[in-house]
Amino acid sequence: MDSFHALLTLFQRHERFALSTHVNPDGDAIGSELALSIFLSKLGKTVRLFNTDPVPKKYQFLPYWENIENAQASVNFRPDVFVILDASSRERIGPFLNSRLVAKHAVVNIDHHITAETFGDYNIILTSVSSTSEIIYNFIKTTHIAIDEEIAICLYTGLMFDTGCFRYSNATSETHRIAADLIEIGDFAPDEVYSNVFEHIPLGKIHLLNQTLRTLKLTTDGKIATIFITQSMLDKTKTTLDDVEGFVNQIQAIESVQVAICVCELPDGNSKVSLRSQGQVDVAALASEFNGGGHERASGCRINRPYNDSIRMLVESAKHYIKD
């Protein structure tokens, strides 16, 4: 792994930066991306942010979220350094950015997933921490730039999201100390951050959840649970793929379930998959069979097959991981 010192040296030597993260960005992706962009701006650098998918409404309370541009806006921008955050693999930033955005000098890969690939010229991969936001916090702390209120709320949002509001096992004592520091620096109310991310739920999402739970199926032993969402369901409830976030957790909580599978039909007819486990099964290993990845208890992938085929394939593979 490359060191924080080497990363800071790289940042100081160059002037033009592009930042990006994975498709369907979550709180850690957006939070770490915005925090690093603010840091680079404090160094006096030119920074542009390009994401394949738009910023979900729930994160539009964060400072400078409107600076994140769509992928096509990068076509005439040639950065010295291209920083990719929280993506696991370069392909997960989306096909346009993956093929068209080329750095003059270096690609930096910053990630915490156990399935993270070392695709960068510089790779900062720390699988022992809670989130990419925690990595950015630790990095900035080694520099002469102070974490301010804007950086603090971005990083706290990332920590809160990727630890399941500090409920998951990745929320270590160090993670809690970092969260406390960010609250003190940022002078924000944690309950308001939580409310912005998790409590502003459109009515259509409730209708979609109702329809989704009607698709629930369990294997005969009750250890694998599946749900699915079709484009028709999204259209009828006037919702988007962003609204599906968290649905898989509803079936993960079923007492007998070891693997929870949520499959969303994409506009092109292929499938987006979310996998969860209560700890008995390493769903990152399951996801890797389909070129996906993530964490032992929470992972995902995309399968270039219709949703019903994808469910069948996932269930068959998941059976090999089930514990008696």
PDB file of C-alpha atoms in Angstrom:
ATOM      1  CA  MET A   1       0.000   0.000   0.000  1.00  0.00           C
ATOM      2  CA  ASP A   2       1.201   3.499  -0.767  1.00  0.00           C
ATOM      3  CA  SER A   3       1.670   5.831   2.180  1.00  0.00           C
ATOM      4  CA  PHE A   4      -0.199   8.981   3.135  1.00  0.00           C
ATOM      5  CA  HIS A   5       3.094  10.881   2.769  1.00  0.00           C
ATOM      6  CA  ALA A   6       3.469   9.718  -0.826  1.00  0.00           C
ATOM      7  CA  LEU A   7      -0.133  10.699  -1.517  1.00  0.00           C
ATOM      8  CA  LEU A   8       0.322  14.195  -0.120  1.00  0.00           C
ATOM      9  CA  THR A   9       3.520  14.633  -2.140  1.00  0.00           C
ATOM     10  CA  LEU A  10       1.634  13.652  -5.306  1.00  0.00           C
ATOM     11  CA  PHE A  11      -1.153  16.114  -4.508  1.00  0.00           C
ATOM     12  CA  GLN A  12       1.307  18.932  -3.860  1.00  0.00           C
ATOM     13  CA  ARG A  13       3.192  18.364  -7.130  1.00  0.00           C
ATOM     14  CA  HIS A  14       0.196  18.571  -9.451  1.00  0.00           C
ATOM     15  CA  GLU A  15      -2.490  21.155 -10.186  1.00  0.00           C
ATOM     16  CA  ARG A  16      -5.466  19.611 -11.990  1.00  0.00           C
ATOM     17  CA  PHE A  17      -7.544  16.873 -10.352  1.00  0.00           C
ATOM     18  CA  ALA A  18     -10.575  14.798 -11.262  1.00  0.00           C
ATOM     19  CA  LEU A  19     -12.483  12.859  -8.609  1.00  0.00           C
ATOM     20  CA  SER A  20     -15.057  10.110  -9.037  1.00  0.00           C
ATOM     21  CA  THR A  21     -16.745   7.247  -7.203  1.00  0.00           C
ATOM     22  CA  HIS A  22     -18.865   4.201  -7.942  1.00  0.00           C
ATOM     23  CA  VAL A  23     -22.200   4.085  -9.749  1.00  0.00           C
ATOM     24  CA  ASN A  24     -25.294   4.538  -7.569  1.00  0.00           C
ATOM     25  CA  PRO A  25     -23.223   6.455  -5.003  1.00  0.00           C
ATOM     26  CA  ASP A  26     -24.022   6.067  -1.302  1.00  0.00           C
ATOM     27  CA  GLY A  27     -23.224   8.196   1.732  1.00  0.00           C
ATOM     28  CA  ASP A  28     -19.631   7.066   2.043  1.00  0.00           C
ATOM     29  CA  ALA A  29     -18.955   7.555  -1.655  1.00  0.00           C
ATOM     30  CA  ILE A  30     -20.411  11.074  -1.758  1.00  0.00           C
ATOM     31  CA  GLY A  31     -19.070  12.072   1.658  1.00  0.00           C
ATOM     32  CA  SER A  32     -15.474  11.010   0.989  1.00  0.00           C
ATOM     33  CA  GLU A  33     -15.517  12.467  -2.520  1.00  0.00           C
ATOM     34  CA  LEU A  34     -16.742  15.882  -1.363  1.00  0.00           C
ATOM     35  CA  ALA A  35     -14.403  15.956   1.643  1.00  0.00           C
ATOM     36  CA  LEU A  36     -11.332  15.250  -0.499  1.00  0.00           C
ATOM     37  CA  SER A  37     -12.407  17.851  -3.050  1.00  0.00           C
ATOM     38  CA  ILE A  38     -12.619  20.493  -0.313  1.00  0.00           C
ATOM     39  CA  PHE A  39      -9.177  19.460   0.962  1.00  0.00           C
ATOM     40  CA  LEU A  40      -7.642  19.763  -2.515  1.00  0.00           C
ATOM     41  CA  SER A  41      -9.272  23.157  -2.993  1.00  0.00           C
ATOM     42  CA  LYS A  42      -7.617  24.282   0.246  1.00  0.00           C
ATOM     43  CA  LEU A  43      -4.304  23.291  -1.346  1.00  0.00           C
ATOM     44  CA  GLY A  44      -5.132  25.698  -4.165  1.00  0.00           C
ATOM     45  CA  LYS A  45      -5.767  22.981  -6.747  1.00  0.00           C
ATOM     46  CA  THR A  46      -8.219  22.888  -9.637  1.00  0.00           C
ATOM     47  CA  VAL A  47     -10.702  20.143  -8.786  1.00  0.00           C
ATOM     48  CA  ARG A  48     -13.616  18.732 -10.763  1.00  0.00           C
ATOM     49  CA  LEU A  49     -15.909  15.893  -9.745  1.00  0.00           C
ATOM     50  CA  PHE A  50     -17.534  13.539 -12.266  1.00  0.00           C
ATOM     51  CA  ASN A  51     -19.987  10.781 -11.377  1.00  0.00           C
ATOM     52  CA  THR A  52     -21.922   8.434 -13.615  1.00  0.00           C
ATOM     53  CA  ASP A  53     -25.079   8.763 -11.516  1.00  0.00           C
ATOM     54  CA  PRO A  54     -26.530  11.947  -9.993  1.00  0.00           C
ATOM     55  CA  VAL A  55     -26.298  12.792  -6.312  1.00  0.00           C
ATOM     56  CA  PRO A  56     -29.321  11.264  -4.533  1.00  0.00           C
ATOM     57  CA  LYS A  57     -31.628  13.885  -3.044  1.00  0.00           C
ATOM     58  CA  LYS A  58     -30.927  12.662   0.496  1.00  0.00           C
ATOM     59  CA  TYR A  59     -27.300  13.867   0.196  1.00  0.00           C
ATOM     60  CA  GLN A  60     -28.070  17.258  -1.283  1.00  0.00           C
ATOM     61  CA  PHE A  61     -27.691  18.906   2.124  1.00  0.00           C
ATOM     62  CA  LEU A  62     -23.929  18.368   1.974  1.00  0.00           C
ATOM     63  CA  PRO A  63     -21.701  21.321   1.016  1.00  0.00           C
ATOM     64  CA  TYR A  64     -20.771  21.606  -2.663  1.00  0.00           C
ATOM     65  CA  TRP A  65     -22.814  18.594  -3.777  1.00  0.00           C
ATOM     66  CA  GLU A  66     -23.857  20.675  -6.792  1.00  0.00           C
ATOM     67  CA  ASN A  67     -20.214  20.669  -7.960  1.00  0.00           C
ATOM     68  CA  ILE A  68     -20.537  17.015  -8.935  1.00  0.00           C
ATOM     69  CA  GLU A  69     -20.941  16.870 -12.723  1.00  0.00           C
ATOM     70  CA  ASN A  70     -22.180  14.090 -14.968  1.00  0.00           C
ATOM     71  CA  ALA A  71     -19.738  11.767 -16.704  1.00  0.00           C
ATOM     72  CA  GLN A  72     -20.078  13.403 -20.119  1.00  0.00           C
ATOM     73  CA  ALA A  73     -18.927  16.761 -18.724  1.00  0.00           C
ATOM     74  CA  SER A  74     -15.430  15.276 -18.355  1.00  0.00           C
ATOM     75  CA  VAL A  75     -14.921  14.896 -22.105  1.00  0.00           C
ATOM     76  CA  ASN A  76     -12.698  17.983 -22.517  1.00  0.00           C
ATOM     77  CA  PHE A  77     -10.985  17.819 -19.110  1.00  0.00           C
ATOM     78  CA  ARG A  78      -7.554  16.224 -18.830  1.00  0.00           C
ATOM     79  CA  PRO A  79      -6.494  16.050 -15.187  1.00  0.00           C
ATOM     80  CA  ASP A  80      -2.974  15.564 -13.931  1.00  0.00           C
ATOM     81  CA  VAL A  81      -4.341  13.149 -11.324  1.00  0.00           C
ATOM     82  CA  PHE A  82      -7.540  11.103 -11.315  1.00  0.00           C
ATOM     83  CA  VAL A  83      -8.693  10.028  -7.835  1.00  0.00           C
ATOM     84  CA  ILE A  84     -11.229   7.189  -7.583  1.00  0.00           C
ATOM     85  CA  LEU A  85     -12.839   6.659  -4.196  1.00  0.00           C
ATOM     86  CA  ASP A  86     -14.745   3.723  -2.668  1.00  0.00           C
ATOM     87  CA  ALA A  87     -15.152   1.919  -5.992  1.00  0.00           C
ATOM     88  CA  SER A  88     -13.633  -1.575  -5.426  1.00  0.00           C
ATOM     89  CA  SER A  89     -12.740  -1.714  -9.121  1.00  0.00           C
ATOM     90  CA  ARG A  90     -12.157   0.869 -11.829  1.00  0.00           C
ATOM     91  CA  GLU A  91     -15.072  -0.517 -13.846  1.00  0.00           C
ATOM     92  CA  ARG A  92     -17.517   0.479 -11.097  1.00  0.00           C
ATOM     93  CA  ILE A  93     -17.156   4.183 -11.897  1.00  0.00           C
ATOM     94  CA  GLY A  94     -19.132   3.490 -15.085  1.00  0.00           C
ATOM     95  CA  PRO A  95     -18.117   2.755 -18.681  1.00  0.00           C
ATOM     96  CA  PHE A  96     -17.808   6.347 -19.904  1.00  0.00           C
ATOM     97  CA  LEU A  97     -15.470   7.542 -17.149  1.00  0.00           C
ATOM     98  CA  ASN A  98     -13.566   4.276 -17.131  1.00  0.00           C
ATOM     99  CA  SER A  99     -12.722   4.531 -20.816  1.00  0.00           C
ATOM    100  CA  ARG A 100     -12.683   8.267 -21.506  1.00  0.00           C
ATOM    101  CA  LEU A 101     -11.216  10.049 -18.456  1.00  0.00           C
ATOM    102  CA  VAL A 102      -7.446   9.662 -18.674  1.00  0.00           C
ATOM    103  CA  ALA A 103      -4.975  11.236 -16.251  1.00  0.00           C
ATOM    104  CA  LYS A 104      -1.711  12.745 -17.484  1.00  0.00           C
ATOM    105  CA  HIS A 105       0.328  11.495 -14.542  1.00  0.00           C
ATOM    106  CA  ALA A 106      -1.427   9.171 -12.087  1.00  0.00           C
ATOM    107  CA  VAL A 107      -4.566   7.360 -11.005  1.00  0.00           C
ATOM    108  CA  VAL A 108      -5.160   7.181  -7.250  1.00  0.00           C
ATOM    109  CA  ASN A 109      -7.331   4.429  -5.803  1.00  0.00           C
ATOM    110  CA  ILE A 110      -8.657   4.995  -2.254  1.00  0.00           C
ATOM    111  CA  ASP A 111     -10.835   2.233  -0.815  1.00  0.00           C
ATOM    112  CA  HIS A 112     -11.697   0.092   2.207  1.00  0.00           C
ATOM    113  CA  HIS A 113     -13.488  -2.890   0.655  1.00  0.00           C
ATOM    114  CA  ILE A 114     -12.001  -6.354   1.163  1.00  0.00           C
ATOM    115  CA  THR A 115     -12.549  -7.016  -2.540  1.00  0.00           C
ATOM    116  CA  ALA A 116     -10.783  -3.817  -3.652  1.00  0.00           C
ATOM    117  CA  GLU A 117      -8.515  -4.165  -6.669  1.00  0.00           C
ATOM    118  CA  THR A 118      -5.131  -2.444  -6.879  1.00  0.00           C
ATOM    119  CA  PHE A 119      -5.818  -0.725 -10.203  1.00  0.00           C
ATOM    120  CA  GLY A 120      -4.217   2.623  -9.386  1.00  0.00           C
ATOM    121  CA  ASP A 121      -0.710   3.987  -9.761  1.00  0.00           C
ATOM    122  CA  TYR A 122      -1.199   4.819  -6.077  1.00  0.00           C
ATOM    123  CA  ASN A 123      -3.352   2.490  -3.977  1.00  0.00           C
ATOM    124  CA  ILE A 124      -4.539   3.470  -0.515  1.00  0.00           C
ATOM    125  CA  ILE A 125      -6.519   0.387   0.524  1.00  0.00           C
ATOM    126  CA  LEU A 126      -7.284  -0.069   4.232  1.00  0.00           C
ATOM    127  CA  THR A 127      -9.729  -2.895   4.832  1.00  0.00           C
ATOM    128  CA  SER A 128      -9.559  -2.602   8.628  1.00  0.00           C
ATOM    129  CA  VAL A 129     -11.392   0.747   8.738  1.00  0.00           C
ATOM    130  CA  SER A 130     -15.120   1.403   8.604  1.00  0.00           C
ATOM    131  CA  SER A 131     -15.278   3.444   5.432  1.00  0.00           C
ATOM    132  CA  THR A 132     -13.441   5.409   2.796  1.00  0.00           C
ATOM    133  CA  SER A 133     -14.449   8.495   4.765  1.00  0.00           C
ATOM    134  CA  GLU A 134     -12.408   7.183   7.701  1.00  0.00           C
ATOM    135  CA  ILE A 135      -9.403   6.857   5.385  1.00  0.00           C
ATOM    136  CA  ILE A 136      -9.812  10.455   4.216  1.00  0.00           C
ATOM    137  CA  TYR A 137     -10.070  11.620   7.844  1.00  0.00           C
ATOM    138  CA  ASN A 138      -6.851   9.811   8.773  1.00  0.00           C
ATOM    139  CA  PHE A 139      -5.091  11.149   5.683  1.00  0.00           C
ATOM    140  CA  ILE A 140      -6.037  14.784   6.279  1.00  0.00           C
ATOM    141  CA  LYS A 141      -4.951  14.465   9.908  1.00  0.00           C
ATOM    142  CA  THR A 142      -1.394  13.762   8.689  1.00  0.00           C
ATOM    143  CA  THR A 143      -1.291  17.022   6.697  1.00  0.00           C
ATOM    144  CA  HIS A 144      -1.041  20.700   7.570  1.00  0.00           C
ATOM    145  CA  ILE A 145      -4.638  21.325   6.430  1.00  0.00           C
ATOM    146  CA  ALA A 146      -7.176  21.427   9.242  1.00  0.00           C
ATOM    147  CA  ILE A 147     -10.508  19.628   8.982  1.00  0.00           C
ATOM    148  CA  ASP A 148     -13.150  22.364   8.925  1.00  0.00           C
ATOM    149  CA  GLU A 149     -16.936  22.282   9.386  1.00  0.00           C
ATOM    150  CA  GLU A 150     -17.602  21.461   5.723  1.00  0.00           C
ATOM    151  CA  ILE A 151     -15.175  18.547   5.602  1.00  0.00           C
ATOM    152  CA  ALA A 152     -16.436  17.313   8.979  1.00  0.00           C
ATOM    153  CA  ILE A 153     -20.096  16.928   8.016  1.00  0.00           C
ATOM    154  CA  CYS A 154     -19.146  15.172   4.764  1.00  0.00           C
ATOM    155  CA  LEU A 155     -16.932  12.658   6.556  1.00  0.00           C
ATOM    156  CA  TYR A 156     -19.434  12.102   9.371  1.00  0.00           C
ATOM    157  CA  THR A 157     -22.131  11.314   6.810  1.00  0.00           C
ATOM    158  CA  GLY A 158     -19.836   8.716   5.244  1.00  0.00           C
ATOM    159  CA  LEU A 159     -19.021   7.126   8.600  1.00  0.00           C
ATOM    160  CA  MET A 160     -22.663   7.074   9.653  1.00  0.00           C
ATOM    161  CA  PHE A 161     -23.823   5.466   6.416  1.00  0.00           C
ATOM    162  CA  ASP A 162     -21.218   2.741   6.080  1.00  0.00           C
ATOM    163  CA  THR A 163     -21.497   1.687   9.728  1.00  0.00           C
ATOM    164  CA  GLY A 164     -25.283   1.440   9.581  1.00  0.00           C
ATOM    165  CA  CYS A 165     -25.560   4.385  11.975  1.00  0.00           C
ATOM    166  CA  PHE A 166     -22.748   2.843  14.056  1.00  0.00           C
ATOM    167  CA  ARG A 167     -24.610  -0.475  14.456  1.00  0.00           C
ATOM    168  CA  TYR A 168     -22.318  -2.686  12.370  1.00  0.00           C
ATOM    169  CA  SER A 169     -19.214  -4.481  13.605  1.00  0.00           C
ATOM    170  CA  ASN A 170     -17.010  -2.185  11.501  1.00  0.00           C
ATOM    171  CA  ALA A 171     -17.852   0.691  13.882  1.00  0.00           C
ATOM    172  CA  THR A 172     -14.786   0.272  16.075  1.00  0.00           C
ATOM    173  CA  SER A 173     -13.819   2.318  19.115  1.00  0.00           C
ATOM    174  CA  GLU A 174     -11.576   4.350  16.801  1.00  0.00           C
ATOM    175  CA  THR A 175     -14.515   4.999  14.462  1.00  0.00           C
ATOM    176  CA  HIS A 176     -16.518   6.339  17.400  1.00  0.00           C
ATOM    177  CA  ARG A 177     -13.607   8.577  18.450  1.00  0.00           C
ATOM    178  CA  ILE A 178     -13.376   9.950  14.905  1.00  0.00           C
ATOM    179  CA  ALA A 179     -17.141  10.557  14.827  1.00  0.00           C
ATOM    180  CA  ALA A 180     -16.925  12.474  18.114  1.00  0.00           C
ATOM    181  CA  ASP A 181     -14.078  14.605  16.744  1.00  0.00           C
ATOM    182  CA  LEU A 182     -16.050  15.394  13.588  1.00  0.00           C
ATOM    183  CA  ILE A 183     -19.119  16.401  15.605  1.00  0.00           C
ATOM    184  CA  GLU A 184     -17.001  18.752  17.725  1.00  0.00           C
ATOM    185  CA  ILE A 185     -15.323  20.275  14.676  1.00  0.00           C
ATOM    186  CA  GLY A 186     -18.446  20.493  12.541  1.00  0.00           C
ATOM    187  CA  ASP A 187     -20.800  21.790  15.194  1.00  0.00           C
ATOM    188  CA  PHE A 188     -23.703  19.974  13.493  1.00  0.00           C
ATOM    189  CA  ALA A 189     -26.510  17.963  15.022  1.00  0.00           C
ATOM    190  CA  PRO A 190     -26.053  14.212  14.331  1.00  0.00           C
ATOM    191  CA  ASP A 191     -29.804  13.678  14.479  1.00  0.00           C
ATOM    192  CA  GLU A 192     -30.271  16.164  11.634  1.00  0.00           C
ATOM    193  CA  VAL A 193     -27.722  14.325   9.485  1.00  0.00           C
ATOM    194  CA  TYR A 194     -29.550  11.061  10.227  1.00  0.00           C
ATOM    195  CA  SER A 195     -32.895  12.666   9.406  1.00  0.00           C
ATOM    196  CA  ASN A 196     -31.649  13.986   6.064  1.00  0.00           C
ATOM    197  CA  VAL A 197     -30.321  10.597   5.003  1.00  0.00           C
ATOM    198  CA  PHE A 198     -32.883   8.193   6.432  1.00  0.00           C
ATOM    199  CA  GLU A 199     -36.116   9.945   7.385  1.00  0.00           C
ATOM    200  CA  HIS A 200     -37.146  12.026   4.374  1.00  0.00           C
ATOM    201  CA  ILE A 201     -38.990   9.177   2.684  1.00  0.00           C
ATOM    202  CA  PRO A 202     -41.316   9.892  -0.258  1.00  0.00           C
ATOM    203  CA  LEU A 203     -44.691   8.148  -0.167  1.00  0.00           C
ATOM    204  CA  GLY A 204     -43.855   6.352  -3.411  1.00  0.00           C
ATOM    205  CA  LYS A 205     -41.015   4.516  -1.625  1.00  0.00           C
ATOM    206  CA  ILE A 206     -43.492   3.091   0.897  1.00  0.00           C
ATOM    207  CA  HIS A 207     -45.713   1.878  -1.933  1.00  0.00           C
ATOM    208  CA  LEU A 208     -42.668   0.363  -3.641  1.00  0.00           C
ATOM    209  CA  LEU A 209     -41.604  -1.411  -0.451  1.00  0.00           C
ATOM    210  CA  ASN A 210     -45.122  -2.806  -0.113  1.00  0.00           C
ATOM    211  CA  GLN A 211     -44.982  -4.217  -3.649  1.00  0.00           C
ATOM    212  CA  THR A 212     -41.423  -5.502  -3.186  1.00  0.00           C
ATOM    213  CA  LEU A 213     -42.186  -7.452  -0.017  1.00  0.00           C
ATOM    214  CA  ARG A 214     -44.954  -9.235  -1.890  1.00  0.00           C
ATOM    215  CA  THR A 215     -42.210 -10.797  -4.058  1.00  0.00           C
ATOM    216  CA  LEU A 216     -40.514 -12.337  -1.010  1.00  0.00           C
ATOM    217  CA  LYS A 217     -39.496 -15.977  -1.378  1.00  0.00           C
ATOM    218  CA  LEU A 218     -37.491 -18.218   0.924  1.00  0.00           C
ATOM    219  CA  THR A 219     -35.764 -21.486   0.192  1.00  0.00           C
ATOM    220  CA  THR A 220     -37.320 -24.532   1.850  1.00  0.00           C
ATOM    221  CA  ASP A 221     -34.860 -24.348   4.755  1.00  0.00           C
ATOM    222  CA  GLY A 222     -35.596 -20.620   5.213  1.00  0.00           C
ATOM    223  CA  LYS A 223     -31.924 -19.658   4.949  1.00  0.00           C
ATOM    224  CA  ILE A 224     -31.965 -17.757   1.636  1.00  0.00           C
ATOM    225  CA  ALA A 225     -34.478 -14.945   1.056  1.00  0.00           C
ATOM    226  CA  THR A 226     -35.054 -13.110  -2.208  1.00  0.00           C
ATOM    227  CA  ILE A 227     -36.991 -10.058  -3.332  1.00  0.00           C
ATOM    228  CA  PHE A 228     -37.057  -8.242  -6.656  1.00  0.00           C
ATOM    229  CA  ILE A 229     -38.018  -4.879  -8.126  1.00  0.00           C
ATOM    230  CA  THR A 230     -38.984  -4.433 -11.769  1.00  0.00           C
ATOM    231  CA  GLN A 231     -39.006  -1.316 -13.919  1.00  0.00           C
ATOM    232  CA  SER A 232     -42.798  -1.623 -13.998  1.00  0.00           C
ATOM    233  CA  MET A 233     -42.911  -1.414 -10.196  1.00  0.00           C
ATOM    234  CA  LEU A 234     -40.716   1.690 -10.257  1.00  0.00           C
ATOM    235  CA  ASP A 235     -42.914   3.299 -12.905  1.00  0.00           C
ATOM    236  CA  LYS A 236     -46.165   2.571 -11.066  1.00  0.00           C
ATOM    237  CA  THR A 237     -44.875   4.019  -7.793  1.00  0.00           C
ATOM    238  CA  LYS A 238     -43.028   6.916  -9.481  1.00  0.00           C
ATOM    239  CA  THR A 239     -39.783   5.916  -7.786  1.00  0.00           C
ATOM    240  CA  THR A 240     -36.176   5.303  -8.860  1.00  0.00           C
ATOM    241  CA  LEU A 241     -33.404   2.844  -8.038  1.00  0.00           C
ATOM    242  CA  ASP A 242     -32.256   5.253  -5.299  1.00  0.00           C
ATOM    243  CA  ASP A 243     -35.475   4.475  -3.428  1.00  0.00           C
ATOM    244  CA  VAL A 244     -34.613   0.755  -3.256  1.00  0.00           C
ATOM    245  CA  GLU A 245     -31.736   1.442  -0.866  1.00  0.00           C
ATOM    246  CA  GLY A 246     -32.292  -0.434   2.393  1.00  0.00           C
ATOM    247  CA  PHE A 247     -34.944  -2.835   1.129  1.00  0.00           C
ATOM    248  CA  VAL A 248     -32.603  -5.811   1.396  1.00  0.00           C
ATOM    249  CA  ASN A 249     -32.161  -5.093   5.104  1.00  0.00           C
ATOM    250  CA  GLN A 250     -35.851  -5.806   5.636  1.00  0.00           C
ATOM    251  CA  ILE A 251     -35.392  -9.460   4.676  1.00  0.00           C
ATOM    252  CA  GLN A 252     -31.914  -9.763   6.173  1.00  0.00           C
ATOM    253  CA  ALA A 253     -33.554  -9.341   9.581  1.00  0.00           C
ATOM    254  CA  ILE A 254     -35.675 -12.503   9.188  1.00  0.00           C
ATOM    255  CA  GLU A 255     -34.571 -14.840  11.972  1.00  0.00           C
ATOM    256  CA  SER A 256     -33.680 -17.881   9.853  1.00  0.00           C
ATOM    257  CA  VAL A 257     -32.078 -16.035   6.934  1.00  0.00           C
ATOM    258  CA  GLN A 258     -28.340 -16.372   6.296  1.00  0.00           C
ATOM    259  CA  VAL A 259     -28.295 -14.729   2.837  1.00  0.00           C
ATOM    260  CA  ALA A 260     -30.634 -11.934   1.729  1.00  0.00           C
ATOM    261  CA  ILE A 261     -30.808 -11.156  -1.989  1.00  0.00           C
ATOM    262  CA  CYS A 262     -32.428  -8.100  -3.582  1.00  0.00           C
ATOM    263  CA  VAL A 263     -32.440  -7.928  -7.385  1.00  0.00           C
ATOM    264  CA  CYS A 264     -33.424  -4.770  -9.263  1.00  0.00           C
ATOM    265  CA  GLU A 265     -34.259  -4.778 -12.948  1.00  0.00           C
ATOM    266  CA  LEU A 266     -32.265  -2.073 -14.738  1.00  0.00           C
ATOM    267  CA  PRO A 267     -33.590  -0.060 -17.701  1.00  0.00           C
ATOM    268  CA  ASP A 268     -31.474  -2.171 -20.066  1.00  0.00           C
ATOM    269  CA  GLY A 269     -33.031  -5.374 -18.743  1.00  0.00           C
ATOM    270  CA  ASN A 270     -29.993  -6.447 -16.731  1.00  0.00           C
ATOM    271  CA  SER A 271     -29.831  -6.764 -12.951  1.00  0.00           C
ATOM    272  CA  LYS A 272     -28.440  -4.801 -10.018  1.00  0.00           C
ATOM    273  CA  VAL A 273     -27.950  -6.996  -6.942  1.00  0.00           C
ATOM    274  CA  SER A 274     -27.645  -6.258  -3.219  1.00  0.00           C
ATOM    275  CA  LEU A 275     -26.519  -9.028  -0.872  1.00  0.00           C
ATOM    276  CA  ARG A 276     -26.661  -9.095   2.927  1.00  0.00           C
ATOM    277  CA  SER A 277     -25.764 -11.543   5.659  1.00  0.00           C
ATOM    278  CA  GLN A 278     -26.166 -11.608   9.430  1.00  0.00           C
ATOM    279  CA  GLY A 279     -22.594 -12.878   9.662  1.00  0.00           C
ATOM    280  CA  GLN A 280     -22.793 -16.594   8.951  1.00  0.00           C
ATOM    281  CA  VAL A 281     -22.003 -16.184   5.239  1.00  0.00           C
ATOM    282  CA  ASP A 282     -19.355 -14.098   3.470  1.00  0.00           C
ATOM    283  CA  VAL A 283     -21.484 -12.417   0.804  1.00  0.00           C
ATOM    284  CA  ALA A 284     -18.413 -10.645  -0.608  1.00  0.00           C
ATOM    285  CA  ALA A 285     -17.230 -14.058  -1.773  1.00  0.00           C
ATOM    286  CA  LEU A 286     -20.654 -14.730  -3.271  1.00  0.00           C
ATOM    287  CA  ALA A 287     -20.639 -11.351  -5.048  1.00  0.00           C
ATOM    288  CA  SER A 288     -17.156 -11.999  -6.434  1.00  0.00           C
ATOM    289  CA  GLU A 289     -18.552 -14.971  -8.371  1.00  0.00           C
ATOM    290  CA  PHE A 290     -20.499 -12.382 -10.374  1.00  0.00           C
ATOM    291  CA  ASN A 291     -17.657  -9.831 -10.649  1.00  0.00           C
ATOM    292  CA  GLY A 292     -18.963  -7.845  -7.693  1.00  0.00           C
ATOM    293  CA  GLY A 293     -17.640  -7.220  -4.215  1.00  0.00           C
ATOM    294  CA  GLY A 294     -17.930  -5.289  -0.985  1.00  0.00           C
ATOM    295  CA  HIS A 295     -17.901  -6.479   2.619  1.00  0.00           C
ATOM    296  CA  GLU A 296     -18.427  -9.835   4.297  1.00  0.00           C
ATOM    297  CA  ARG A 297     -21.923  -8.805   5.422  1.00  0.00           C
ATOM    298  CA  ALA A 298     -22.874  -6.358   2.683  1.00  0.00           C
ATOM    299  CA  SER A 299     -21.943  -6.651  -0.979  1.00  0.00           C
ATOM    300  CA  GLY A 300     -23.310  -6.152  -4.453  1.00  0.00           C
ATOM    301  CA  CYS A 301     -22.854  -6.856  -8.134  1.00  0.00           C
ATOM    302  CA  ARG A 302     -24.386  -6.391 -11.567  1.00  0.00           C
ATOM    303  CA  ILE A 303     -25.424  -9.344 -13.689  1.00  0.00           C
ATOM    304  CA  ASN A 304     -26.043  -9.035 -17.406  1.00  0.00           C
ATOM    305  CA  ARG A 305     -29.133 -11.203 -17.290  1.00  0.00           C
ATOM    306  CA  PRO A 306     -32.866 -10.581 -16.611  1.00  0.00           C
ATOM    307  CA  TYR A 307     -33.857 -10.353 -12.957  1.00  0.00           C
ATOM    308  CA  ASN A 308     -35.531 -13.774 -12.817  1.00  0.00           C
ATOM    309  CA  ASP A 309     -32.453 -15.500 -14.266  1.00  0.00           C
ATOM    310  CA  SER A 310     -30.241 -13.554 -11.883  1.00  0.00           C
ATOM    311  CA  ILE A 311     -32.262 -14.652  -8.858  1.00  0.00           C
ATOM    312  CA  ARG A 312     -32.035 -18.286  -9.913  1.00  0.00           C
ATOM    313  CA  MET A 313     -28.259 -18.073 -10.442  1.00  0.00           C
ATOM    314  CA  LEU A 314     -27.677 -16.275  -7.138  1.00  0.00           C
ATOM    315  CA  VAL A 315     -29.765 -18.732  -5.117  1.00  0.00           C
ATOM    316  CA  GLU A 316     -27.954 -21.702  -6.637  1.00  0.00           C
ATOM    317  CA  SER A 317     -24.571 -20.164  -5.819  1.00  0.00           C
ATOM    318  CA  ALA A 318     -25.656 -19.048  -2.335  1.00  0.00           C
ATOM    319  CA  LYS A 319     -26.616 -22.609  -1.392  1.00  0.00           C
ATOM    320  CA  HIS A 320     -22.913 -23.518  -1.375  1.00  0.00           C
ATOM    321  CA  TYR A 321     -22.245 -20.954   1.359  1.00  0.00           C
ATOM    322  CA  ILE A 322     -25.065 -21.884   3.744  1.00  0.00           C
ATOM    323  CA  LYS A 323     -24.106 -23.161   7.184  1.00  0.00           C
ATOM    324  CA  ASP A 324     -26.029 -25.998   8.842  1.00  0.00           C
TER     325      ASP A 324
END
